[in-house]
Tab-separated table of C-alpha atoms (C1' of nucleotides) in Angstrom:
chain	number	residue	atom	x	y	z
E	1	MET	CA	106.066	111.333	216.673
E	2	LYS	CA	107.344	112.911	219.837
E	3	SER	CA	106.250	111.180	222.440
E	4	GLN	CA	105.914	107.493	223.905
E	5	ARG	CA	102.727	105.677	223.346
E	6	SER	CA	103.376	102.453	225.187
E	7	ASP	CA	106.038	100.802	226.433
E	8	CYS	CA	105.846	97.802	224.145
E	9	PRO	CA	109.055	97.482	222.154
E	10	VAL	CA	107.213	97.761	219.007
E	11	SER	CA	105.536	100.821	219.817
E	12	GLN	CA	108.620	102.433	221.133
E	13	SER	CA	110.592	101.671	218.258
E	14	LEU	CA	107.911	102.440	215.892
E	15	ASP	CA	108.130	106.081	217.892
E	16	VAL	CA	111.887	106.287	216.611
E	17	TRP	CA	111.805	105.335	213.007
E	18	GLY	CA	108.095	104.274	212.310
E	19	ASP	CA	107.410	106.658	209.604
E	20	LYS	CA	107.586	106.009	206.059
E	21	TRP	CA	111.334	107.742	205.227
E	22	SER	CA	113.693	107.038	208.507
E	23	LEU	CA	114.226	103.437	207.491
E	24	LEU	CA	115.055	104.087	204.063
E	25	ILE	CA	117.511	106.667	205.467
E	26	ILE	CA	119.022	103.899	207.367
E	27	ARG	CA	118.968	101.666	204.314
E	28	ASP	CA	121.063	103.908	202.445
E	29	LEU	CA	123.771	104.158	205.317
E	30	MET	CA	123.990	100.763	205.690
E	31	PHE	CA	124.980	100.302	201.929
E	32	ALA	CA	127.168	103.646	201.768
E	33	LYS	CA	128.244	103.720	205.477
E	34	GLN	CA	128.858	107.494	204.925
E	35	LEU	CA	126.391	109.853	202.869
E	36	THR	CA	126.235	113.614	202.438
E	37	TYR	CA	122.670	115.423	202.805
E	38	GLY	CA	122.997	115.567	198.691
E	39	ASP	CA	123.842	111.756	198.500
E	40	PHE	CA	120.096	110.866	200.385
E	41	LEU	CA	118.392	113.012	197.699
E	42	LYS	CA	119.877	110.984	195.252
E	43	ALA	CA	117.471	107.976	196.438
E	44	PRO	CA	115.321	106.113	194.046
E	45	GLU	CA	112.229	107.300	196.326
E	46	GLY	CA	112.867	111.054	195.909
E	47	ILE	CA	112.514	112.662	199.586
E	48	SER	CA	112.233	116.257	199.766
E	49	THR	CA	114.688	118.744	201.261
E	50	ASN	CA	112.524	119.646	204.449
E	51	ILE	CA	111.485	116.326	205.294
E	52	LEU	CA	114.851	114.638	204.945
E	53	ALA	CA	116.480	117.395	207.168
E	54	THR	CA	113.601	116.882	209.737
E	55	ARG	CA	114.500	113.397	209.649
E	56	LEU	CA	117.863	113.470	209.619
E	57	LEU	CA	117.942	115.708	212.731
E	58	GLN	CA	115.254	113.170	214.628
E	59	LEU	CA	117.465	110.368	213.780
E	60	GLU	CA	120.534	111.928	215.470
E	61	GLU	CA	118.526	113.251	218.363
E	62	HIS	CA	117.402	109.267	218.694
E	63	GLY	CA	121.378	108.571	218.810
E	64	LEU	CA	120.884	106.538	215.313
E	65	ILE	CA	123.110	108.519	213.173
E	66	GLU	CA	125.725	111.126	213.902
E	67	LYS	CA	127.357	114.026	211.886
E	68	LEU	CA	130.576	113.871	210.791
E	69	ASP	CA	133.199	116.334	209.114
E	70	HIS	CA	133.745	115.882	205.786
E	71	PRO	CA	137.435	115.592	205.167
E	72	ASP	CA	137.234	117.373	201.743
E	73	SER	CA	135.082	120.272	202.308
E	74	LYS	CA	133.786	122.258	205.436
E	75	ALA	CA	130.583	123.086	203.400
E	76	LYS	CA	129.819	119.684	203.512
E	77	VAL	CA	128.275	117.172	206.035
E	78	LEU	CA	128.920	113.171	206.359
E	79	TYR	CA	126.250	111.290	208.291
E	80	ARG	CA	126.928	107.614	209.263
E	81	LEU	CA	125.106	105.110	211.596
E	82	THR	CA	126.002	105.075	215.336
E	83	GLY	CA	126.046	101.771	216.878
E	84	LYS	CA	122.564	101.948	217.975
E	85	GLY	CA	121.490	102.305	214.338
E	86	ILE	CA	124.142	99.489	212.938
E	87	ASP	CA	122.045	97.316	215.534
E	88	LEU	CA	118.883	97.654	213.111
E	89	VAL	CA	120.987	95.505	210.563
E	90	PRO	CA	119.325	92.297	211.443
E	91	VAL	CA	115.804	94.237	211.421
E	92	MET	CA	116.803	95.417	208.029
E	93	ILE	CA	117.649	91.959	206.477
E	94	GLU	CA	114.657	90.243	207.476
E	95	ILE	CA	112.683	92.929	206.116
E	96	ASN	CA	114.460	92.273	202.835
E	97	LEU	CA	113.784	88.660	203.329
E	98	TRP	CA	109.927	89.098	203.888
E	99	ALA	CA	110.075	91.654	200.684
E	100	GLU	CA	111.459	89.029	198.092
E	101	LYS	CA	108.981	86.669	199.242
E	102	TYR	CA	106.212	88.792	198.432
E	103	PHE	CA	107.532	91.453	195.678
E	104	THR	CA	109.613	91.709	192.753
E	105	ILE	CA	112.845	93.141	193.735
E	106	PRO	CA	116.054	94.258	191.630
E	107	ALA	CA	118.742	91.394	191.046
E	108	ASP	CA	121.311	93.206	192.704
E	109	ARG	CA	119.166	92.559	195.798
E	110	LYS	CA	118.364	89.126	194.906
E	111	ALA	CA	121.877	88.238	194.957
E	112	MET	CA	122.781	89.920	198.040
E	113	LEU	CA	119.918	87.564	199.937
E	114	LYS	CA	121.180	84.881	197.884
E	115	GLU	CA	124.435	85.465	200.033
E	116	VAL	CA	122.102	85.703	203.143
E	117	LYS	CA	120.334	82.553	203.435
E	118	LYS	CA	123.828	80.578	202.881
E	119	ASP	CA	124.558	81.850	206.316
E	120	LYS	CA	122.293	84.952	207.902
E	121	ASP	CA	124.162	85.415	211.029
E	122	GLY	CA	127.747	85.300	209.509
E	123	PHE	CA	126.454	87.675	206.934
E	124	ILE	CA	124.893	89.912	209.487
E	125	LYS	CA	127.922	89.619	211.710
E	126	ALA	CA	130.292	90.402	209.091
E	127	GLY	CA	128.143	93.492	207.357
E	128	MET	CA	127.519	94.827	211.307
E	129	LYS	CA	131.389	94.661	211.910
E	130	GLU	CA	132.309	96.228	208.465
E	131	LEU	CA	129.969	99.110	209.320
E	132	ARG	CA	131.646	99.709	212.993
E	133	LYS	CA	135.075	99.805	211.057
E	134	GLY	CA	133.903	103.000	209.184
R	1	MET	CA	100.806	105.417	201.326
R	2	LYS	CA	99.307	103.895	197.769
R	3	SER	CA	101.840	104.306	195.161
R	4	GLN	CA	105.187	102.062	195.029
R	5	ARG	CA	108.122	104.601	195.773
R	6	SER	CA	110.580	102.392	194.109
R	7	ASP	CA	111.648	98.558	193.799
R	8	CYS	CA	113.423	98.629	196.567
R	9	PRO	CA	112.679	95.812	199.131
R	10	VAL	CA	112.464	97.942	202.010
R	11	SER	CA	110.851	100.615	200.279
R	12	GLN	CA	108.044	98.303	198.821
R	13	SER	CA	107.685	97.121	202.550
R	14	LEU	CA	107.166	100.291	204.193
R	15	ASP	CA	104.765	101.107	201.347
R	16	VAL	CA	102.616	98.435	202.815
R	17	TRP	CA	103.004	98.372	206.874
R	18	GLY	CA	105.273	101.321	206.792
R	19	ASP	CA	103.021	103.711	209.420
R	20	LYS	CA	102.478	104.589	212.766
R	21	TRP	CA	99.948	102.076	213.286
R	22	SER	CA	99.834	98.872	211.243
R	23	LEU	CA	102.747	96.906	212.806
R	24	LEU	CA	100.677	97.528	216.030
R	25	ILE	CA	97.791	95.720	214.408
R	26	ILE	CA	99.980	93.127	213.386
R	27	ARG	CA	101.815	92.878	216.835
R	28	ASP	CA	98.587	92.250	218.409
R	29	LEU	CA	97.179	89.636	216.211
R	30	MET	CA	100.540	87.794	216.648
R	31	PHE	CA	100.024	87.684	220.090
R	32	ALA	CA	96.135	86.901	220.057
R	33	LYS	CA	95.883	84.891	216.872
R	34	GLN	CA	92.729	86.151	216.511
R	35	LEU	CA	90.989	89.627	217.310
R	36	THR	CA	87.930	91.678	216.896
R	37	TYR	CA	87.454	95.138	216.085
R	38	GLY	CA	87.080	96.474	219.488
R	39	ASP	CA	89.906	94.350	221.012
R	40	PHE	CA	92.146	96.279	218.774
R	41	LEU	CA	90.922	99.380	220.390
R	42	LYS	CA	91.780	98.094	224.076
R	43	ALA	CA	95.729	98.415	222.748
R	44	PRO	CA	97.230	100.676	225.245
R	45	GLU	CA	98.362	102.894	222.275
R	46	GLY	CA	94.894	103.893	222.087
R	47	ILE	CA	94.397	103.822	217.950
R	48	SER	CA	91.156	106.048	217.193
R	49	THR	CA	88.236	104.284	215.328
R	50	ASN	CA	88.616	105.700	211.899
R	51	ILE	CA	92.351	104.974	211.714
R	52	LEU	CA	91.809	101.566	212.547
R	53	ALA	CA	89.049	100.810	210.139
R	54	THR	CA	91.597	102.237	207.551
R	55	ARG	CA	94.477	100.086	208.534
R	56	LEU	CA	92.498	97.107	208.739
R	57	LEU	CA	91.138	97.739	205.291
R	58	GLN	CA	94.484	98.567	204.021
R	59	LEU	CA	96.113	95.371	205.486
R	60	GLU	CA	93.578	93.234	204.199
R	61	GLU	CA	93.784	94.539	200.869
R	62	HIS	CA	97.478	93.875	200.918
R	63	GLY	CA	96.725	90.411	202.053
R	64	LEU	CA	98.291	90.532	205.501
R	65	ILE	CA	95.203	89.915	207.067
R	66	GLU	CA	91.871	88.522	206.646
R	67	LYS	CA	88.321	88.676	208.005
R	68	LEU	CA	86.863	85.763	209.630
R	69	ASP	CA	82.866	85.029	210.907
R	70	HIS	CA	82.739	85.297	214.603
R	71	PRO	CA	81.574	81.946	215.583
R	72	ASP	CA	79.318	83.552	218.331
R	73	SER	CA	77.611	86.556	216.876
R	74	LYS	CA	77.163	87.739	213.503
R	75	ALA	CA	77.385	91.248	214.695
R	76	LYS	CA	81.310	90.458	215.402
R	77	VAL	CA	83.629	90.486	213.020
R	78	LEU	CA	87.314	88.374	213.692
R	79	TYR	CA	90.446	89.226	211.987
R	80	ARG	CA	93.432	87.373	211.987
R	81	LEU	CA	97.006	86.657	209.920
R	82	THR	CA	96.913	85.508	206.524
R	83	GLY	CA	100.693	83.509	205.746
R	84	LYS	CA	101.918	86.593	204.324
R	85	GLY	CA	101.531	88.347	207.607
R	86	ILE	CA	102.528	85.602	209.941
R	87	ASP	CA	105.764	85.766	207.804
R	88	LEU	CA	106.617	89.181	209.510
R	89	VAL	CA	107.186	87.185	212.610
R	90	PRO	CA	111.112	86.838	212.385
R	91	VAL	CA	111.288	90.883	211.530
R	92	MET	CA	108.882	91.539	214.578
R	93	ILE	CA	111.129	89.597	216.507
R	94	GLU	CA	114.095	91.418	215.647
R	95	ILE	CA	112.352	94.563	216.086
R	96	ASN	CA	111.706	93.349	219.930
R	97	LEU	CA	115.438	92.432	219.887
R	98	TRP	CA	116.617	95.733	219.064
R	99	ALA	CA	114.266	97.512	221.152
R	100	GLU	CA	115.096	95.547	224.290
R	101	LYS	CA	118.946	96.623	223.730
R	102	TYR	CA	118.032	100.439	224.088
R	103	PHE	CA	114.389	101.185	225.862
R	104	THR	CA	112.825	100.033	229.053
R	105	ILE	CA	110.584	97.116	228.178
R	106	PRO	CA	107.814	95.347	230.486
R	107	ALA	CA	109.096	92.397	232.356
R	108	ASP	CA	107.047	89.830	230.364
R	109	ARG	CA	108.485	91.063	227.022
R	110	LYS	CA	111.906	90.436	228.520
R	111	ALA	CA	110.884	87.012	229.650
R	112	MET	CA	109.715	85.941	226.158
R	113	LEU	CA	113.247	87.614	224.807
R	114	LYS	CA	115.114	85.645	226.927
R	115	GLU	CA	113.252	82.468	225.510
R	116	VAL	CA	114.128	83.320	221.949
R	117	LYS	CA	117.711	84.091	222.719
R	118	LYS	CA	117.792	80.737	223.808
R	119	ASP	CA	117.049	79.347	220.363
R	120	LYS	CA	115.827	82.043	218.037
R	121	ASP	CA	115.406	79.961	215.096
R	122	GLY	CA	113.276	77.282	217.033
R	123	PHE	CA	110.876	80.323	218.626
R	124	ILE	CA	110.060	81.454	215.244
R	125	LYS	CA	109.508	78.646	213.693
R	126	ALA	CA	107.304	77.379	216.746
R	127	GLY	CA	105.390	80.614	216.667
R	128	MET	CA	104.973	80.743	213.210
R	129	LYS	CA	103.182	77.104	213.379
R	130	GLU	CA	101.066	77.936	216.038
R	131	LEU	CA	99.786	80.943	214.105
R	132	ARG	CA	98.851	79.098	211.230
R	133	LYS	CA	97.326	76.455	212.984
R	134	GLY	CA	94.627	79.178	213.784
L	1	DT	C1'	138.603	140.181	194.727
L	2	DG	C1'	134.449	140.103	192.917
L	3	DT	C1'	131.351	136.687	191.221
L	4	DT	C1'	129.850	132.323	190.736
L	5	DT	C1'	128.428	127.652	191.906
L	6	DG	C1'	127.479	123.941	195.270
L	7	DC	C1'	126.038	122.582	199.378
L	8	DA	C1'	123.054	122.394	203.325
L	9	DC	C1'	119.642	123.475	204.537
L	10	DT	C1'	114.744	127.279	205.441
L	11	DT	C1'	110.282	128.774	204.427
L	12	DG	C1'	105.734	129.266	202.438
L	13	DC	C1'	101.733	127.300	201.513
L	14	DA	C1'	98.526	123.979	199.813
L	15	DA	C1'	97.130	119.194	199.874
L	16	DA	C1'	97.003	114.912	202.409
L	17	DA	C1'	96.733	112.482	206.996
L	18	DC	C1'	95.482	112.066	211.665
L	19	DG	C1'	93.031	112.215	215.676
L	20	DC	C1'	89.197	113.357	218.767
L	21	DA	C1'	84.025	113.380	219.287
L	22	DA	C1'	79.945	112.373	217.943
L	23	DG	C1'	76.558	109.787	214.869
L	24	DC	C1'	74.761	105.462	212.666
L	25	DA	C1'	72.915	101.094	211.163
L	26	DA	C1'	72.951	96.220	211.978
L	27	DA	C1'	72.828	92.373	215.334
L	28	DC	C1'	71.834	90.811	219.899
L	29	DA	C1'	70.194	90.992	224.570
L	30	DT	C1'	66.058	91.702	227.864
W	1	DA	C1'	59.436	96.691	222.134
W	2	DT	C1'	63.665	98.657	224.010
W	3	DG	C1'	68.173	99.306	225.085
W	4	DT	C1'	72.744	97.712	224.318
W	5	DT	C1'	76.532	96.034	222.047
W	6	DT	C1'	79.190	96.147	217.677
W	7	DG	C1'	81.810	97.866	213.761
W	8	DC	C1'	82.402	100.932	211.487
W	9	DT	C1'	81.613	106.297	209.272
W	10	DT	C1'	81.108	111.139	209.645
W	11	DG	C1'	82.734	116.130	210.575
W	12	DC	C1'	85.950	119.271	211.289
W	13	DG	C1'	90.240	120.937	213.505
W	14	DT	C1'	94.928	119.782	214.104
W	15	DT	C1'	99.257	118.225	212.653
W	16	DT	C1'	101.952	116.244	208.997
W	17	DT	C1'	103.623	116.079	204.273
W	18	DG	C1'	105.241	117.436	199.814
W	19	DC	C1'	106.096	120.876	196.021
W	20	DA	C1'	108.864	125.108	195.198
W	21	DA	C1'	111.280	128.588	195.996
W	22	DG	C1'	114.846	131.259	198.959
W	23	DT	C1'	118.565	131.610	202.262
W	24	DG	C1'	123.553	131.594	204.201
W	25	DC	C1'	128.007	129.751	204.074
W	26	DA	C1'	131.763	127.722	201.727
W	27	DA	C1'	134.740	126.738	197.780
W	28	DA	C1'	135.949	127.618	192.684
W	29	DC	C1'	136.669	130.314	189.625
W	30	DA	C1'	137.835	135.016	186.980
DNA sequence: TGTTTGCACTTGCAAAACGCAAGCAAACAT
DNA sequence: ATGTTTGCTTGCGTTTTGCAAGTGCAAACA
Protein backbone atom coordinates (compact mmCIF):
# COMPACT_ATOMS: atom_id res chain seq x y z
CA MET A 1 0.00 0.00 0.00
CA LYS A 2 2.63 2.52 -0.99
CA SER A 3 1.14 4.68 -3.74
CA GLN A 4 -1.88 6.91 -3.59
CA ARG A 5 -4.91 5.42 -5.30
CA SER A 6 -6.95 8.61 -5.55
CA ASP A 7 -7.29 12.01 -3.91
CA CYS A 8 -10.39 10.93 -2.00
CA PRO A 9 -9.80 11.52 1.72
CA VAL A 10 -11.10 8.06 2.60
CA SER A 11 -8.86 6.42 0.05
CA GLN A 12 -5.85 8.40 1.20
CA SER A 13 -6.54 7.46 4.80
CA LEU A 14 -6.82 3.79 3.92
CA ASP A 15 -3.54 4.04 2.07
CA VAL A 16 -1.96 4.92 5.42
CA TRP A 17 -3.73 2.80 8.01
CA GLY A 18 -6.24 0.75 6.02
CA ASP A 19 -4.92 -2.70 6.71
CA LYS A 20 -5.71 -5.44 9.17
CA TRP A 21 -3.22 -4.37 11.84
CA SER A 22 -2.40 -0.66 11.88
CA LEU A 23 -5.51 0.48 13.73
CA LEU A 24 -4.91 -2.19 16.36
CA ILE A 25 -1.43 -0.83 16.97
CA ILE A 26 -2.90 2.64 17.24
CA ARG A 27 -5.61 1.35 19.56
CA ASP A 28 -2.99 -0.14 21.88
CA LEU A 29 -1.13 3.16 21.97
CA MET A 30 -4.30 5.07 22.74
CA PHE A 31 -4.90 2.91 25.78
CA ALA A 32 -1.31 2.63 26.95
CA LYS A 33 0.29 5.87 25.71
CA GLN A 34 3.68 4.20 25.40
CA LEU A 35 4.53 0.65 24.45
CA THR A 36 7.55 -1.41 23.59
CA TYR A 37 7.82 -3.76 20.64
CA GLY A 38 7.20 -6.69 22.94
CA ASP A 39 4.11 -5.08 24.42
CA PHE A 40 2.40 -5.06 21.02
CA LEU A 41 3.07 -8.77 20.67
CA LYS A 42 1.06 -9.39 23.84
CA ALA A 43 -2.16 -8.08 22.28
CA PRO A 44 -4.86 -10.76 22.04
CA GLU A 45 -4.95 -10.68 18.24
CA GLY A 46 -1.45 -12.14 18.04
CA ILE A 47 0.37 -10.14 15.41
CA SER A 48 3.48 -11.84 14.09
CA THR A 49 6.85 -10.25 14.59
CA ASN A 50 7.65 -9.48 10.97
CA ILE A 51 4.28 -7.88 10.36
CA LEU A 52 4.61 -5.80 13.50
CA ALA A 53 8.04 -4.54 12.48
CA THR A 54 6.76 -3.59 9.02
CA ARG A 55 3.68 -1.81 10.34
CA LEU A 56 5.56 0.11 13.00
CA LEU A 57 7.99 1.32 10.36
CA GLN A 58 5.21 2.38 7.98
CA LEU A 59 3.26 4.14 10.71
CA GLU A 60 6.43 5.93 11.72
CA GLU A 61 7.16 6.89 8.10
CA HIS A 62 3.65 8.28 7.81
CA GLY A 63 4.12 10.23 11.00
CA LEU A 64 1.43 8.57 13.10
CA ILE A 65 3.81 7.16 15.70
CA GLU A 66 7.32 7.91 16.88
CA LYS A 67 10.13 6.08 18.58
CA LEU A 68 11.39 7.14 21.94
CA ASP A 69 14.34 6.10 24.05
CA HIS A 70 13.36 3.89 26.91
CA PRO A 71 14.43 5.45 30.22
CA ASP A 72 15.45 2.13 31.75
CA SER A 73 17.41 0.47 28.99
CA LYS A 74 19.00 1.02 25.62
CA ALA A 75 17.81 -2.39 24.53
CA LYS A 76 14.18 -1.31 24.74
CA VAL A 77 12.34 1.01 22.40
CA LEU A 78 9.26 2.98 23.26
CA TYR A 79 6.60 3.84 20.72
CA ARG A 80 3.97 6.53 21.15
CA LEU A 81 1.44 8.38 19.06
CA THR A 82 2.27 11.68 17.40
CA GLY A 83 -0.30 14.45 17.10
CA LYS A 84 -1.34 12.97 13.77
CA GLY A 85 -1.93 9.65 15.46
CA ILE A 86 -3.72 11.18 18.43
CA ASP A 87 -6.06 12.92 16.00
CA LEU A 88 -7.44 9.49 15.11
CA VAL A 89 -9.12 9.29 18.52
CA PRO A 90 -12.50 10.47 17.15
CA VAL A 91 -12.34 7.83 14.42
CA MET A 92 -11.47 5.18 16.99
CA ILE A 93 -14.34 6.21 19.25
CA GLU A 94 -16.86 6.05 16.41
CA ILE A 95 -15.61 2.62 15.44
CA ASN A 96 -16.13 1.47 19.02
CA LEU A 97 -19.63 2.91 19.09
CA TRP A 98 -20.52 1.20 15.83
CA ALA A 99 -19.10 -2.11 17.02
CA GLU A 100 -20.96 -1.89 20.30
CA LYS A 101 -24.22 -1.76 18.39
CA TYR A 102 -23.54 -4.86 16.29
CA PHE A 103 -21.11 -7.07 18.19
CA THR A 104 -20.67 -8.53 21.62
CA ILE A 105 -17.90 -6.58 23.25
CA PRO A 106 -16.07 -6.81 26.60
CA ALA A 107 -17.64 -5.28 29.68
CA ASP A 108 -14.85 -2.80 30.31
CA ARG A 109 -15.24 -1.43 26.80
CA LYS A 110 -18.95 -1.14 27.32
CA ALA A 111 -18.31 0.80 30.49
CA MET A 112 -16.00 3.13 28.62
CA LEU A 113 -18.58 3.70 25.90
CA LYS A 114 -21.17 4.49 28.55
CA GLU A 115 -18.93 7.35 29.60
CA VAL A 116 -18.45 8.36 25.98
CA LYS A 117 -22.16 8.64 25.43
CA LYS A 118 -22.65 10.90 28.42
CA ASP A 119 -20.49 13.56 26.78
CA LYS A 120 -18.80 12.47 23.60
CA ASP A 121 -16.97 15.68 22.80
CA GLY A 122 -15.80 16.04 26.37
CA PHE A 123 -14.56 12.46 26.54
CA ILE A 124 -12.66 12.76 23.28
CA LYS A 125 -11.14 16.10 24.16
CA ALA A 126 -10.00 14.85 27.56
CA GLY A 127 -8.59 11.66 26.08
CA MET A 128 -6.62 13.49 23.45
CA LYS A 129 -5.29 15.97 25.97
CA GLU A 130 -4.14 13.13 28.19
CA LEU A 131 -2.35 11.48 25.27
CA ARG A 132 -0.61 14.71 24.37
CA LYS A 133 0.75 15.02 27.90
CA GLY A 134 2.60 11.77 27.31
CA MET B 1 -10.41 -12.23 7.06
CA LYS B 2 -12.99 -14.83 7.99
CA SER B 3 -12.48 -15.63 11.67
CA GLN B 4 -12.68 -13.34 14.67
CA ARG B 5 -9.29 -12.38 16.01
CA SER B 6 -10.44 -11.08 19.39
CA ASP B 7 -13.49 -9.63 21.10
CA CYS B 8 -12.13 -6.09 20.88
CA PRO B 9 -14.66 -3.89 19.08
CA VAL B 10 -11.98 -2.40 16.86
CA SER B 11 -10.66 -5.80 15.93
CA GLN B 12 -14.14 -7.13 15.21
CA SER B 13 -14.89 -4.14 13.04
CA LEU B 14 -11.70 -4.58 11.08
CA ASP B 15 -12.58 -8.24 10.59
CA VAL B 16 -15.65 -7.01 8.69
CA TRP B 17 -14.53 -3.94 6.75
CA GLY B 18 -10.85 -3.57 7.57
CA ASP B 19 -9.41 -4.11 4.15
CA LYS B 20 -8.26 -1.86 1.36
CA TRP B 21 -11.58 -1.73 -0.50
CA SER B 22 -14.65 -2.25 1.68
CA LEU B 23 -14.82 1.29 3.04
CA LEU B 24 -14.53 2.67 -0.49
CA ILE B 25 -17.52 0.62 -1.58
CA ILE B 26 -19.40 1.90 1.46
CA ARG B 27 -18.28 5.45 0.68
CA ASP B 28 -19.66 5.18 -2.84
CA LEU B 29 -22.99 3.95 -1.51
CA MET B 30 -23.16 6.78 1.00
CA PHE B 31 -22.81 9.31 -1.79
CA ALA B 32 -24.99 7.56 -4.36
CA LYS B 33 -27.47 5.59 -2.22
CA GLN B 34 -27.82 2.93 -4.92
CA LEU B 35 -25.25 1.63 -7.34
CA THR B 36 -24.86 -1.18 -9.83
CA TYR B 37 -21.86 -3.46 -10.08
CA GLY B 38 -20.61 -1.46 -13.02
CA ASP B 39 -20.93 1.81 -11.12
CA PHE B 40 -18.42 0.65 -8.51
CA LEU B 41 -15.94 -0.11 -11.25
CA LYS B 42 -16.06 3.53 -12.33
CA ALA B 43 -14.63 4.75 -9.02
CA PRO B 44 -11.24 6.47 -9.45
CA GLU B 45 -9.38 3.89 -7.39
CA GLY B 46 -9.96 1.21 -10.01
CA ILE B 47 -10.99 -1.90 -8.16
CA SER B 48 -10.68 -5.06 -10.21
CA THR B 49 -13.74 -7.11 -11.00
CA ASN B 50 -12.91 -10.20 -8.99
CA ILE B 51 -12.07 -8.20 -5.88
CA LEU B 52 -15.27 -6.20 -6.22
CA ALA B 53 -17.37 -9.34 -6.50
CA THR B 54 -15.70 -10.83 -3.43
CA ARG B 55 -16.09 -7.69 -1.34
CA LEU B 56 -19.72 -7.15 -2.31
CA LEU B 57 -20.47 -10.72 -1.30
CA GLN B 58 -18.67 -10.38 2.04
CA LEU B 59 -20.31 -7.06 2.83
CA GLU B 60 -23.67 -8.60 2.03
CA GLU B 61 -22.90 -11.62 4.20
CA HIS B 62 -22.03 -9.30 7.05
CA GLY B 63 -25.22 -7.39 6.53
CA LEU B 64 -23.73 -4.01 5.60
CA ILE B 65 -25.20 -3.91 2.11
CA GLU B 66 -28.06 -5.60 0.31
CA LYS B 67 -29.00 -6.42 -3.25
CA LEU B 68 -32.05 -4.94 -4.84
CA ASP B 69 -33.82 -5.58 -8.12
CA HIS B 70 -33.15 -2.90 -10.66
CA PRO B 71 -36.42 -1.34 -11.78
CA ASP B 72 -35.33 -1.04 -15.41
CA SER B 73 -33.73 -4.38 -16.14
CA LYS B 74 -33.23 -7.88 -14.83
CA ALA B 75 -29.67 -7.85 -16.06
CA LYS B 76 -28.77 -5.08 -13.63
CA VAL B 77 -28.38 -5.38 -9.88
CA LEU B 78 -28.66 -2.56 -7.41
CA TYR B 79 -26.69 -2.42 -4.20
CA ARG B 80 -27.52 -0.22 -1.24
CA LEU B 81 -26.55 0.14 2.40
CA THR B 82 -28.49 -1.58 5.15
CA GLY B 83 -29.06 0.10 8.51
CA LYS B 84 -25.84 -1.50 9.71
CA GLY B 85 -24.00 0.07 6.80
CA ILE B 86 -25.68 3.43 7.22
CA ASP B 87 -24.56 3.43 10.85
CA LEU B 88 -21.00 3.74 9.61
CA VAL B 89 -21.69 7.33 8.53
CA PRO B 90 -20.18 8.79 11.72
CA VAL B 91 -17.03 6.74 11.20
CA MET B 92 -16.83 7.89 7.59
CA ILE B 93 -17.26 11.54 8.58
CA GLU B 94 -14.50 11.34 11.16
CA ILE B 95 -12.18 9.73 8.65
CA ASN B 96 -12.87 12.59 6.25
CA LEU B 97 -12.21 15.16 8.96
CA TRP B 98 -8.93 13.50 9.87
CA ALA B 99 -7.86 13.27 6.25
CA GLU B 100 -8.71 16.90 5.63
CA LYS B 101 -6.22 17.88 8.31
CA TYR B 102 -3.34 15.90 6.89
CA PHE B 103 -3.90 15.47 3.15
CA THR B 104 -4.78 17.53 0.14
CA ILE B 105 -8.36 16.72 -0.70
CA PRO B 106 -10.74 17.74 -3.51
CA ALA B 107 -12.59 21.04 -3.25
CA ASP B 108 -16.04 19.49 -3.21
CA ARG B 109 -15.11 17.35 -0.24
CA LYS B 110 -13.73 20.38 1.51
CA ALA B 111 -17.01 22.16 0.92
CA MET B 112 -18.89 19.23 2.39
CA LEU B 113 -16.67 19.18 5.46
CA LYS B 114 -17.25 22.88 5.93
CA GLU B 115 -20.93 22.06 6.29
CA VAL B 116 -20.10 19.20 8.61
CA LYS B 117 -18.18 21.47 10.93
CA LYS B 118 -21.03 23.93 11.22
CA ASP B 119 -23.20 21.27 12.84
CA LYS B 120 -21.67 17.82 12.90
CA ASP B 121 -24.49 15.99 14.66
CA GLY B 122 -27.09 17.65 12.49
CA PHE B 123 -25.23 16.85 9.29
CA ILE B 124 -24.77 13.22 10.25
CA LYS B 125 -28.35 12.79 11.37
CA ALA B 126 -29.69 14.33 8.18
CA GLY B 127 -27.37 12.26 6.01
CA MET B 128 -28.36 9.03 7.68
CA LYS B 129 -32.03 9.88 7.45
CA GLU B 130 -31.66 10.57 3.77
CA LEU B 131 -29.94 7.22 3.22
CA ARG B 132 -32.66 5.39 5.07
CA LYS B 133 -35.29 6.90 2.82
CA GLY B 134 -33.66 5.07 -0.04
C1' DT C 1 34.87 -11.49 32.64
C1' DG C 2 32.56 -14.89 30.46
C1' DT C 3 27.95 -16.50 29.87
C1' DT C 4 23.25 -16.41 29.76
C1' DT C 5 18.96 -13.98 29.22
C1' DG C 6 15.91 -10.42 27.21
C1' DC C 7 14.58 -7.51 23.65
C1' DA C 8 13.98 -5.88 18.96
C1' DC C 9 13.95 -7.11 15.06
C1' DT C 10 15.36 -10.36 10.27
C1' DT C 11 15.11 -14.07 7.31
C1' DG C 12 13.15 -18.24 4.86
C1' DC C 13 9.57 -20.24 3.06
C1' DA C 14 4.77 -21.87 2.41
C1' DA C 15 0.06 -20.19 2.06
C1' DA C 16 -3.17 -16.80 1.10
C1' DA C 17 -4.70 -12.58 -1.07
C1' DC C 18 -4.31 -9.46 -4.85
C1' DG C 19 -4.66 -7.84 -9.53
C1' DC C 20 -4.65 -7.98 -14.44
C1' DA C 21 -6.71 -10.09 -18.42
C1' DA C 22 -9.69 -13.00 -20.55
C1' DG C 23 -13.90 -15.67 -20.62
C1' DC C 24 -18.83 -16.58 -19.90
C1' DA C 25 -23.94 -16.81 -19.32
C1' DA C 26 -28.09 -14.32 -18.94
C1' DA C 27 -30.59 -10.29 -20.26
C1' DC C 28 -31.43 -6.69 -23.46
C1' DA C 29 -31.34 -4.00 -27.83
C1' DT C 30 -31.68 -3.95 -32.83
C1' DA D 1 -31.11 -13.79 -35.28
C1' DT D 2 -27.16 -11.15 -33.86
C1' DG D 3 -24.46 -8.12 -31.29
C1' DT D 4 -24.00 -5.64 -26.93
C1' DT D 5 -24.41 -4.82 -22.09
C1' DT D 6 -24.14 -6.51 -17.43
C1' DG D 7 -22.52 -9.05 -13.66
C1' DC D 8 -19.77 -11.84 -12.54
C1' DT D 9 -15.95 -16.17 -12.82
C1' DT D 10 -11.51 -18.22 -14.02
C1' DG D 11 -6.39 -18.52 -14.82
C1' DC D 12 -2.29 -17.23 -13.50
C1' DG D 13 1.63 -14.43 -12.14
C1' DT D 14 2.84 -11.15 -8.37
C1' DT D 15 2.52 -9.43 -3.82
C1' DT D 16 1.39 -9.83 0.95
C1' DT D 17 0.77 -12.57 4.99
C1' DG D 18 2.03 -15.63 8.64
C1' DC D 19 4.54 -19.08 11.15
C1' DA D 20 9.04 -20.47 12.71
C1' DA D 21 13.59 -19.96 13.32
C1' DG D 22 17.57 -17.09 13.56
C1' DT D 23 20.52 -12.79 14.50
C1' DG D 24 22.68 -8.96 16.96
C1' DC D 25 23.04 -6.03 20.72
C1' DA D 26 22.30 -4.72 25.49
C1' DA D 27 21.70 -5.87 30.18
C1' DA D 28 21.88 -9.21 34.03
C1' DC D 29 24.18 -12.84 36.16
C1' DA D 30 27.95 -15.91 37.86
